[in-house]
Coordinates of C-alpha atoms and ligand atoms in Angstrom, one line a residue:
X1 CA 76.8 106.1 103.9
X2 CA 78.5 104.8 107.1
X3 CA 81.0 102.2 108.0
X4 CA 80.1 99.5 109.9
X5 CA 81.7 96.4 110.7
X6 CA 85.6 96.2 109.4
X7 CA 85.7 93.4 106.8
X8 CA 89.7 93.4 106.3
X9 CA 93.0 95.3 107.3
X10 CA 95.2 95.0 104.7
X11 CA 99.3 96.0 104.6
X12 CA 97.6 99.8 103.2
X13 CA 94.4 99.9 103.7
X14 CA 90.9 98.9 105.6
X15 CA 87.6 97.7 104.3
X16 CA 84.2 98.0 106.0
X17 CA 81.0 97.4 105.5
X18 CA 78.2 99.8 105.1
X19 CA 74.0 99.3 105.5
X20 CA 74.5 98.9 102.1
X21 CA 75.7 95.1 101.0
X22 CA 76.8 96.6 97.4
X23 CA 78.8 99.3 98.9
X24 CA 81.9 99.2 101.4
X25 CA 84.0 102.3 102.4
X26 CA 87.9 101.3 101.9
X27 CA 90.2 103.5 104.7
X28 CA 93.7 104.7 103.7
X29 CA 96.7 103.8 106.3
X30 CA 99.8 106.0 106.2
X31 CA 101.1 102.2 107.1
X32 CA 103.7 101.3 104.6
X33 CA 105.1 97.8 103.7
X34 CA 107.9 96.7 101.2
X35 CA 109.4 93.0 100.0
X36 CA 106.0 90.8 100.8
X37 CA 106.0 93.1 104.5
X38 CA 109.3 92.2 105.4
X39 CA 110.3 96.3 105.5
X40 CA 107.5 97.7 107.6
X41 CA 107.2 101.9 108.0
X42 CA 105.2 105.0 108.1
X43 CA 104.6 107.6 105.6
X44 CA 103.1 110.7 107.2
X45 CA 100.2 112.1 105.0
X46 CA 100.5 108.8 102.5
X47 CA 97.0 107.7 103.4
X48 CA 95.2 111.2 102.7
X49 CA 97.6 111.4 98.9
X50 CA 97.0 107.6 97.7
X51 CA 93.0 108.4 98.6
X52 CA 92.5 111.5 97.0
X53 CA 95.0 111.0 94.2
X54 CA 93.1 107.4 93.4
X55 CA 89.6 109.0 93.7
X56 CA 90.2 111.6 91.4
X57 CA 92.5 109.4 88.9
X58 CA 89.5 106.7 88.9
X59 CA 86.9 109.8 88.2
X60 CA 89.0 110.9 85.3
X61 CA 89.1 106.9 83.9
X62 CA 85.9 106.5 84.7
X63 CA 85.2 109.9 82.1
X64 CA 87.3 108.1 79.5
X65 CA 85.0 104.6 79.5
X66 CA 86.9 102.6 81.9
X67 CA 84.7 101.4 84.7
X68 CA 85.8 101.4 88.3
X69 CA 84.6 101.2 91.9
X70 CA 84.4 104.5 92.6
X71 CA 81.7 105.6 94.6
X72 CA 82.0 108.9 96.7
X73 CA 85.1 110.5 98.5
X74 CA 83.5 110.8 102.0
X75 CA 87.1 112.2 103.6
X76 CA 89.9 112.5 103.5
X77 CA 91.1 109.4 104.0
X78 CA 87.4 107.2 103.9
X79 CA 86.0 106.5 100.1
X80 CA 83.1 104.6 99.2
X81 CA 83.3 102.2 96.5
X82 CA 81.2 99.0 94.9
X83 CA 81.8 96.2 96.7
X84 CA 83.8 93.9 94.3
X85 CA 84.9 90.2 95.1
X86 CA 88.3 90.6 93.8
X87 CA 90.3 88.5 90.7
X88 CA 93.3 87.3 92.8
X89 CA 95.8 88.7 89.7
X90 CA 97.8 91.7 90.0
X91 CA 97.9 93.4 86.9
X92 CA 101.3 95.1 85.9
X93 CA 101.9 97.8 82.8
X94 CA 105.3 98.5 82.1
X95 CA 106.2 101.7 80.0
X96 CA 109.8 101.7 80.9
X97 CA 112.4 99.1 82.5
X98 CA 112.3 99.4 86.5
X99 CA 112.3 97.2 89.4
X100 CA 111.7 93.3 89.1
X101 CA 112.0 93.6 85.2
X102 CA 115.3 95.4 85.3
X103 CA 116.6 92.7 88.0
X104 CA 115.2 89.6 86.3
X105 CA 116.4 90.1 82.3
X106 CA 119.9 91.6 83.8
X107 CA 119.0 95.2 82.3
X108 CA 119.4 98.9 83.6
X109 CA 116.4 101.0 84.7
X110 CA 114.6 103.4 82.4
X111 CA 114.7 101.8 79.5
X112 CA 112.1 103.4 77.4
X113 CA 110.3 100.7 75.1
X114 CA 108.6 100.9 72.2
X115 CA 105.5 99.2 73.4
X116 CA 104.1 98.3 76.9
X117 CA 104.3 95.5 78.4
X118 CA 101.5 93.4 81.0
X119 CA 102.1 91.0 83.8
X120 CA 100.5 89.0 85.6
X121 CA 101.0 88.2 89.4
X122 CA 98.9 85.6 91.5
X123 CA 97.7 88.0 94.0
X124 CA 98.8 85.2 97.1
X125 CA 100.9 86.9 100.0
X126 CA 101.7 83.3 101.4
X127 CA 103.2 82.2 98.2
X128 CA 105.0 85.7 97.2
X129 CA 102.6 86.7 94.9
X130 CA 104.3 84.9 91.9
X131 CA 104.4 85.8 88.3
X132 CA 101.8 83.9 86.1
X133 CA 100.5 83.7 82.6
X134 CA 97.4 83.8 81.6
X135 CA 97.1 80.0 80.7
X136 CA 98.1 79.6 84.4
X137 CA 95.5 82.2 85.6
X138 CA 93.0 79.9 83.5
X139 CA 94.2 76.8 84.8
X140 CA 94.0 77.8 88.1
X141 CA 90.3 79.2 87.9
X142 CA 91.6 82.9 89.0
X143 CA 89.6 84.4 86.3
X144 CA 87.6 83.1 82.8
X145 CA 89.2 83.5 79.6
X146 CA 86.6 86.4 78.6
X147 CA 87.4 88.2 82.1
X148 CA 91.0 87.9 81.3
X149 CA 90.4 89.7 77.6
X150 CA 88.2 92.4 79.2
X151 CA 91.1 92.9 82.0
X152 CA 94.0 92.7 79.2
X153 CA 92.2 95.6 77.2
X154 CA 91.4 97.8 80.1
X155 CA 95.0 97.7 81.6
X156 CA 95.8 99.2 78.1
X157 CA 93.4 101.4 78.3
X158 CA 93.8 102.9 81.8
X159 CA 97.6 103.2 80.7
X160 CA 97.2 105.1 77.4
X161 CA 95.0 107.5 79.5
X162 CA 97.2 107.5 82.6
X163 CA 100.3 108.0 80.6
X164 CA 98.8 111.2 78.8
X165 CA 97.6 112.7 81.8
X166 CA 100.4 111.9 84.0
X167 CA 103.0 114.0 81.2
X168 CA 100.6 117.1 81.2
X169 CA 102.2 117.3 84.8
X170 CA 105.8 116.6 84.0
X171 CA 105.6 113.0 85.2
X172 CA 106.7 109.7 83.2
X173 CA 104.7 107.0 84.6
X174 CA 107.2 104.1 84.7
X175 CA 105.0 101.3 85.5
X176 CA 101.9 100.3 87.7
X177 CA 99.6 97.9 89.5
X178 CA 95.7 97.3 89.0
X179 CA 93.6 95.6 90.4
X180 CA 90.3 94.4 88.9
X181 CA 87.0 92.5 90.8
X182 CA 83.6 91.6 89.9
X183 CA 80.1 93.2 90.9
X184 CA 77.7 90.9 91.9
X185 CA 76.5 90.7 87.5
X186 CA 79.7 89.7 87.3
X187 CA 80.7 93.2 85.2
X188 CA 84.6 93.8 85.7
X189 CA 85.7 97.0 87.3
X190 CA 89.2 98.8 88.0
X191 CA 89.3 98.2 91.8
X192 CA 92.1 98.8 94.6
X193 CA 93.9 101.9 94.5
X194 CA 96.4 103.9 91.7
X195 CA 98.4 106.0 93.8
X196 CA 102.4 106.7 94.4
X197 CA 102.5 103.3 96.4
X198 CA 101.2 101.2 93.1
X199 CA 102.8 103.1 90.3
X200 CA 106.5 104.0 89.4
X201 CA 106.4 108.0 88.9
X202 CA 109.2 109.4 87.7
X203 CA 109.7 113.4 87.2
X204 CA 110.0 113.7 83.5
X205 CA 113.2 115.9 83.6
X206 CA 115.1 114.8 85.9
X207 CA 114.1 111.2 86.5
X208 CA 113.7 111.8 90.3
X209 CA 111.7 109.1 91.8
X210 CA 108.4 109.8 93.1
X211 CA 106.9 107.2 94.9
X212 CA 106.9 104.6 97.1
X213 CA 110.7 103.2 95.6
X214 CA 112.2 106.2 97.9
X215 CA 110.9 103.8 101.1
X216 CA 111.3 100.8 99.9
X217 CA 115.4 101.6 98.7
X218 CA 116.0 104.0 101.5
X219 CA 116.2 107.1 99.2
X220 CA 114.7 110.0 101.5
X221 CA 113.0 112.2 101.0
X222 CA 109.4 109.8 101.2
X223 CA 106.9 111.9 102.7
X224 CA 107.9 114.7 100.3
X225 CA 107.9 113.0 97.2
X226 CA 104.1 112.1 98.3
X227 CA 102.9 115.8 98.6
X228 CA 104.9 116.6 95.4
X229 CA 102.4 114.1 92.9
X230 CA 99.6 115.0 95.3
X231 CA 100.4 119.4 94.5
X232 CA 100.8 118.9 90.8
X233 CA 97.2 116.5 90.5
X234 CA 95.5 119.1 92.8
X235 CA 97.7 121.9 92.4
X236 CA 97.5 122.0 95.8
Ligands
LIG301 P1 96.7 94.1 100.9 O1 95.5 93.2 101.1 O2 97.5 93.7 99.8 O3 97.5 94.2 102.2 P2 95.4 96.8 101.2 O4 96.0 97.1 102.5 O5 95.4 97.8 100.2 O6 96.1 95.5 100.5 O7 93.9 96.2 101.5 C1 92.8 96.6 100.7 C2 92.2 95.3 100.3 O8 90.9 95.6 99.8 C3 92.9 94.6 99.2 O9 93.0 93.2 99.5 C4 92.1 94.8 97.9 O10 92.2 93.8 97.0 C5 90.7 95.0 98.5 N1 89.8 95.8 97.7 C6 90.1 96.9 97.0 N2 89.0 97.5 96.4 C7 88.0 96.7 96.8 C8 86.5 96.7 96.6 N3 86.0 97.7 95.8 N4 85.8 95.8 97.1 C9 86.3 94.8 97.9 N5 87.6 94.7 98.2 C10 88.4 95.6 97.7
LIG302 N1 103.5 96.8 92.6 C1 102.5 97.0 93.6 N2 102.3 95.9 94.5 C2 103.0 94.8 94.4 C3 104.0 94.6 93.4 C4 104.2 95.6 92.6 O1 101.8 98.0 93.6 O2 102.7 93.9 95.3 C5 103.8 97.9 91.6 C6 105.1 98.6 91.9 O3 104.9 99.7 92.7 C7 105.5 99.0 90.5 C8 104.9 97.9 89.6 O4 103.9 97.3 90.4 O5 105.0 100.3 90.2 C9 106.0 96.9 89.2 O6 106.6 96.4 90.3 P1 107.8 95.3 90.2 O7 107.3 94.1 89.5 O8 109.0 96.0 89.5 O9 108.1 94.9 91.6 P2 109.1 95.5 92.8 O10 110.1 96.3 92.2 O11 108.1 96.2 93.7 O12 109.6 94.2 93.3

């Protein structure tokens, strides 16, 4: 299936259309952003590790019951995937204290806690994408009470299996951002990406930070943090 008109550049990504109205082909950027796109960068070989890394993460959900978009990985870079309108909520699991948690209840990172914790943001990059409830997300029409239960349970659900997975390969996954949209019957699917730039990955031993927190807080070492995940998913 081939791209055809582009629909969207995003901060990460690209969407186009395909012959196909129920398809589009989503094109990953080694463009990086950071604070609402305030920090702007490049991560050399980000693009090709968030698409392969997503694909084969969403194929090993998708195994486990949780429905996503994924279509076909056409390159390395290029995937197809059901066209989904998009619930404007990003969806955030926390396993362990980190970033905006840490900062707003005045606590250190990596606390481990005894059960995880979700989030919702309204996804709005003129606002700042600000934290709301789900009596907000109702209130504001973002998404029907039903659609916010079946979003609720498979957050859980893609973390219990991500969490697993993730510590067969020495990796404590910190915390992370989904995002869900609707086919046109309205069924909710896992859409958007699950890659170093939308999770915190931490190296199980030594807490070394693997993702996208080594560009946003100047840490070196990016690009190799990157190909690190991406060699112990695809032993590659
Ligand atoms: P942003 O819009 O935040 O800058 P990206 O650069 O990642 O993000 O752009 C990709 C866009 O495509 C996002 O807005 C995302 O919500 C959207 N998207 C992801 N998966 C799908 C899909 N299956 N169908 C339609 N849109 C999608
Ligand atoms: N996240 C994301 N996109 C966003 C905001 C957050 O992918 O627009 C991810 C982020 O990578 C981290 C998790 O969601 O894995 C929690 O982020 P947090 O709220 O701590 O925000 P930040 O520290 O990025 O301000």
């Amino acid at each position: 299936m081939e791209k055809t008109v582009q629909l969207y550049e995003g901060k990460a990504k690209k969407v186009f259309a395909t012959a196909d109205e129920t398809l589009c082909v989503v094109s990953y950027k080694d463009d990086a952003t950071a604070f609402n796109g305030l920090k702007k960068g490049t991560i050399v070989g980000k693009g090709v590790v968030n698409n392969r890394m997503s694909n084969m993460l969403m194929q090993l959900l998708e195994k486990q019951g949780v429905p996503t978009h994924f279509v076909k990985e056409l390159s390395d870079r290029d995937t197809l995937v059901k066209k989904v309108a998009i619930v404007p909520l990003e969806v955030i699991i926390r396993n362990v204290s980190a970033g905006s948690f840490a900062k707003h209840y005045g606590v250190e990172e990596g606390i481990v806690f005894d059960e995880p914790t979700i989030e919702f943001s309204y996804k709005n990059d003129e606002l700042g994408d600000p934290l709301l409830n789900s009596y907000h997300a109702l209130a504001l029409k973002l998404a029907t009470k039903e659609e916010i239960e079946t979003i609720k349970r498979l957050a859980f659900k893609v973390n219990e299996v991500l969490t697993e997975y993730f510590k067969t390969l020495k990796i404590r996954l910190v915390d992370f951002k989904l995002e869900f949209g609707r086919l046109s019957d309205g069924t909710i699917v896992l859409a958007d990406e699950i890659s170093p730039d939308t999770c915190r990955l931490w190296d199980i031993e030594t807490n070394e930070k693997l993702d996208k927190d080594r560009f946003r807080r100047d840490l070196g070492g990016v690009e190799d943090a990157y190909k690190e995940v991406f060699k112990r998913l695809m032993g590659e």
